[in-house]
Amino acid sequence: MSDLYCVFGNPISHSKSPVIHTAFARQCRQDLRYEALLAPIDGFAASVRTFIAAGGRGANVTVPFKEEAFRLATRLSVRAELAAAVNSLRFDGAEIVGDNTDGAGLLRDLLVNLACPIAGRRVLLLGAGGAARGVVAPLLEQRPATLVIANRNVSRAQELVQCFAASASASLLCPGGYPELAGQSFDLVINATSASLAGALPPLPAAAGIFAPASLAYDMMYGKGDTPFLAFARAQGVERLADGLGMLVEQAAEAFHFWRGLRPDSTPVIAALRARSEAGPAG
Ligand code: ATR
């Protein structure tokens, strides 16, 4: 019988994870089945236990269950602890092992796929929710010149910076609001807000030129065509633009490695998904 994996979320029907992991399994000659499971909003832990009882070997976890998965895990990787969220679970006997592969996925997309170094660069991270928190430690490990975290709710940005204050100096990691970005420019601007989901743009200062020459604008969301943030960057003259499709596939590759000990080649999978999404919304 094939080994069983799934992704839990709510909603989940849009998930590309089954397509990605099925492609990885074929590529790595692994006999596994991967499905998307809708967990009730108040029934995540029960859904996980039912899945384990049915023989499940591991799972991905997406919105809105990553913090709950963090609490459910009986053992955590260091990066899951730092992120305070879990996107990958492995069921080892009685243990529920939690990992977070989002930050590693973002870094691999930036460093390898997009050839965008972070060391010594000025980086701006927009947002201070779960998605932002998951990538702060991996970004800091790359030793940027500065990492500014801007959020509408400034106290949330301050709280997030506080969590990482021990690993970074005050001049390296600074919180703030959007108006304070006026007059500052960055080599890499990452949108980790959920604004794109609602077709909205974070309130960036329009005329202030936050994008340095040759900067990269990166939206952790993806969709057909430019997200509002990428459209804004393009209108500001930014030529290097990327959405979160590469990160999605790279975090999945890292999760596949966490489960199976094998690292799939993400390049053909990213290309296939890109071709599908350009073919239309149903693709
Ligand atoms: P996630 O897990 O996706 O990060 P979250 O924890 O609910 O979700 O956080 C959402 C983030 O997107 C927050 O940083 C939120 O900003 P506030 O804390 O100020 O609410 C940000 N966000 C959502 N919609 C936004 C918008 N239209 N403009 C700017 N920021 C937005």
Coordinates of N, CA, C and O and ligand atoms in Angstrom, one line a residue, residues 63-64 66-67 126-134 150-154 156-157 160 178 191-204 220-221, ligand 1:
V63 N -3.2 27.6 6.1 CA -4.1 28.6 6.7 C -5.4 27.9 7.1 O -5.9 27.2 6.2
P64 N -6.0 28.0 8.3 CA -5.5 28.8 9.4 C -4.9 28.0 10.5 O -5.0 28.4 11.7
K66 N -1.6 26.7 11.2 CA -0.2 26.6 11.4 C 0.2 26.8 12.9 O 1.1 26.1 13.4
E67 N -0.5 27.7 13.6 CA -0.2 27.9 15.0 C -0.8 26.7 15.8 O -0.1 26.3 16.8
L126 N 7.3 43.5 4.6 CA 5.9 44.1 4.9 C 5.0 43.1 5.6 O 4.8 42.0 5.0
G127 N 4.5 43.5 6.7 CA 3.6 42.6 7.4 C 4.2 42.0 8.7 O 5.5 42.0 8.8
A128 N 3.4 41.7 9.7 CA 3.9 41.2 11.0 C 3.1 40.1 11.5 O 3.0 39.8 12.7
G129 N 2.4 39.4 10.6 CA 1.6 38.2 11.0 C 2.4 36.9 10.9 O 3.6 37.0 10.9
G130 N 1.7 35.8 10.8 CA 2.3 34.5 10.8 C 3.3 34.3 9.7 O 4.4 33.8 9.8
A131 N 2.9 34.8 8.5 CA 3.7 34.6 7.3 C 5.1 35.4 7.4 O 6.1 34.8 7.1
A132 N 5.0 36.6 8.0 CA 6.2 37.4 8.2 C 7.1 36.7 9.2 O 8.3 36.5 9.1
R133 N 6.5 36.3 10.3 CA 7.2 35.7 11.4 C 8.1 34.5 11.0 O 9.2 34.3 11.4
G134 N 7.5 33.7 10.1 CA 8.1 32.5 9.6 C 9.4 32.7 8.9 O 10.2 31.8 8.7
A150 N 7.8 46.5 8.4 CA 6.7 47.6 8.5 C 5.4 46.9 8.5 O 5.1 45.9 7.8
N151 N 4.5 47.4 9.4 CA 3.2 46.9 9.5 C 2.2 48.0 9.8 O 2.6 49.1 10.3
R152 N 0.9 47.9 9.3 CA -0.1 48.9 9.6 C -0.2 49.1 11.1 O -0.1 50.2 11.6
N153 N -0.4 47.9 11.8 CA -0.4 47.9 13.3 C 1.0 47.9 13.8 O 1.6 46.8 13.8
V154 N 1.6 49.1 14.1 CA 3.0 49.2 14.4 C 3.4 48.3 15.7 O 4.5 47.8 15.7
R156 N 2.3 45.5 16.5 CA 2.6 44.1 16.1 C 4.0 44.0 15.5 O 4.6 43.0 15.8
A157 N 4.4 45.0 14.8 CA 5.8 44.9 14.2 C 6.8 45.0 15.3 O 7.8 44.2 15.3
L160 N 7.0 41.6 17.1 CA 7.7 40.7 16.2 C 9.2 40.9 16.4 O 10.0 39.9 16.6
Y178 N 4.1 52.3 7.9 CA 4.3 52.6 6.5 C 4.8 54.0 6.3 O 5.7 54.2 5.4
N191 N 6.7 41.3 0.3 CA 5.3 41.5 0.8 C 4.8 40.2 1.5 O 4.5 39.2 0.8
A192 N 4.8 40.2 2.8 CA 4.3 39.1 3.6 C 3.0 39.4 4.3 O 2.6 38.7 5.2
T193 N 2.3 40.4 3.8 CA 1.0 40.7 4.3 C 0.0 39.8 3.5 O 0.3 39.3 2.5
S194 N -1.2 39.8 4.0 CA -2.3 39.0 3.3 C -3.1 40.0 2.4 O -4.1 39.6 1.9
A195 N -2.6 41.2 2.2 CA -3.3 42.2 1.4 C -3.7 41.7 0.0 O -4.8 41.9 -0.4
S196 N -2.8 41.0 -0.6 CA -3.0 40.6 -2.0 C -4.2 39.6 -2.1 O -4.9 39.6 -3.1
L197 N -4.4 38.9 -1.0 CA -5.6 38.0 -1.0 C -6.9 38.7 -1.2 O -7.8 38.2 -1.8
A198 N -6.9 39.9 -0.7 CA -8.1 40.7 -0.8 C -8.0 41.7 -1.9 O -8.8 42.7 -2.0
G199 N -7.1 41.5 -2.8 CA -6.9 42.4 -3.9 C -6.4 43.8 -3.5 O -6.7 44.8 -4.2
A200 N -5.8 43.9 -2.3 CA -5.4 45.2 -1.8 C -3.9 45.4 -1.8 O -3.2 44.4 -1.9
L201 N -3.5 46.7 -1.6 CA -2.1 47.0 -1.6 C -1.8 47.6 -0.2 O -2.5 48.4 0.3
P202 N -0.7 47.1 0.4 CA -0.3 47.8 1.7 C -0.1 49.3 1.4 O 0.3 49.6 0.3
P203 N -0.3 50.1 2.4 CA -0.3 51.6 2.2 C 1.2 52.1 2.1 O 1.6 52.8 3.0
L204 N 1.8 51.8 1.0 CA 3.2 52.2 0.8 C 3.3 53.6 0.4 O 2.4 54.1 -0.4
M220 N 4.9 37.2 -1.5 CA 4.7 35.8 -1.0 C 3.4 35.2 -1.5 O 3.3 33.9 -1.5
M221 N 2.5 36.0 -2.0 CA 1.2 35.5 -2.6 C 1.5 35.2 -4.1 O 2.5 35.8 -4.6
Ligands
ATR1 P1 -0.7 35.6 7.9 O1 -0.6 34.3 8.7 O2 -1.1 35.4 6.5 O3 0.5 36.5 8.1 P2 -2.1 37.2 9.8 O4 -1.3 36.7 10.9 O5 -3.6 37.4 9.9 O6 -2.0 36.3 8.5 O7 -1.5 38.6 9.3 C1 -1.9 39.3 8.2 C2 -0.8 40.4 7.9 O8 -1.2 41.1 6.8 C3 -0.7 41.5 9.0 O9 0.6 42.0 9.1 C4 -1.7 42.5 8.6 O10 -1.5 43.8 9.0 P3 -2.1 44.3 10.5 O11 -1.4 43.5 11.5 O12 -1.8 45.7 10.5 O13 -3.6 44.0 10.4 C5 -1.4 42.5 7.1 N1 -2.5 43.0 6.2 C6 -3.6 42.5 5.8 N2 -4.3 43.2 5.0 C7 -3.5 44.3 4.8 C8 -3.7 45.5 4.0 N3 -4.7 45.7 3.2 N4 -2.7 46.4 4.0 C9 -1.6 46.3 4.8 N5 -1.4 45.2 5.6 C10 -2.4 44.2 5.6

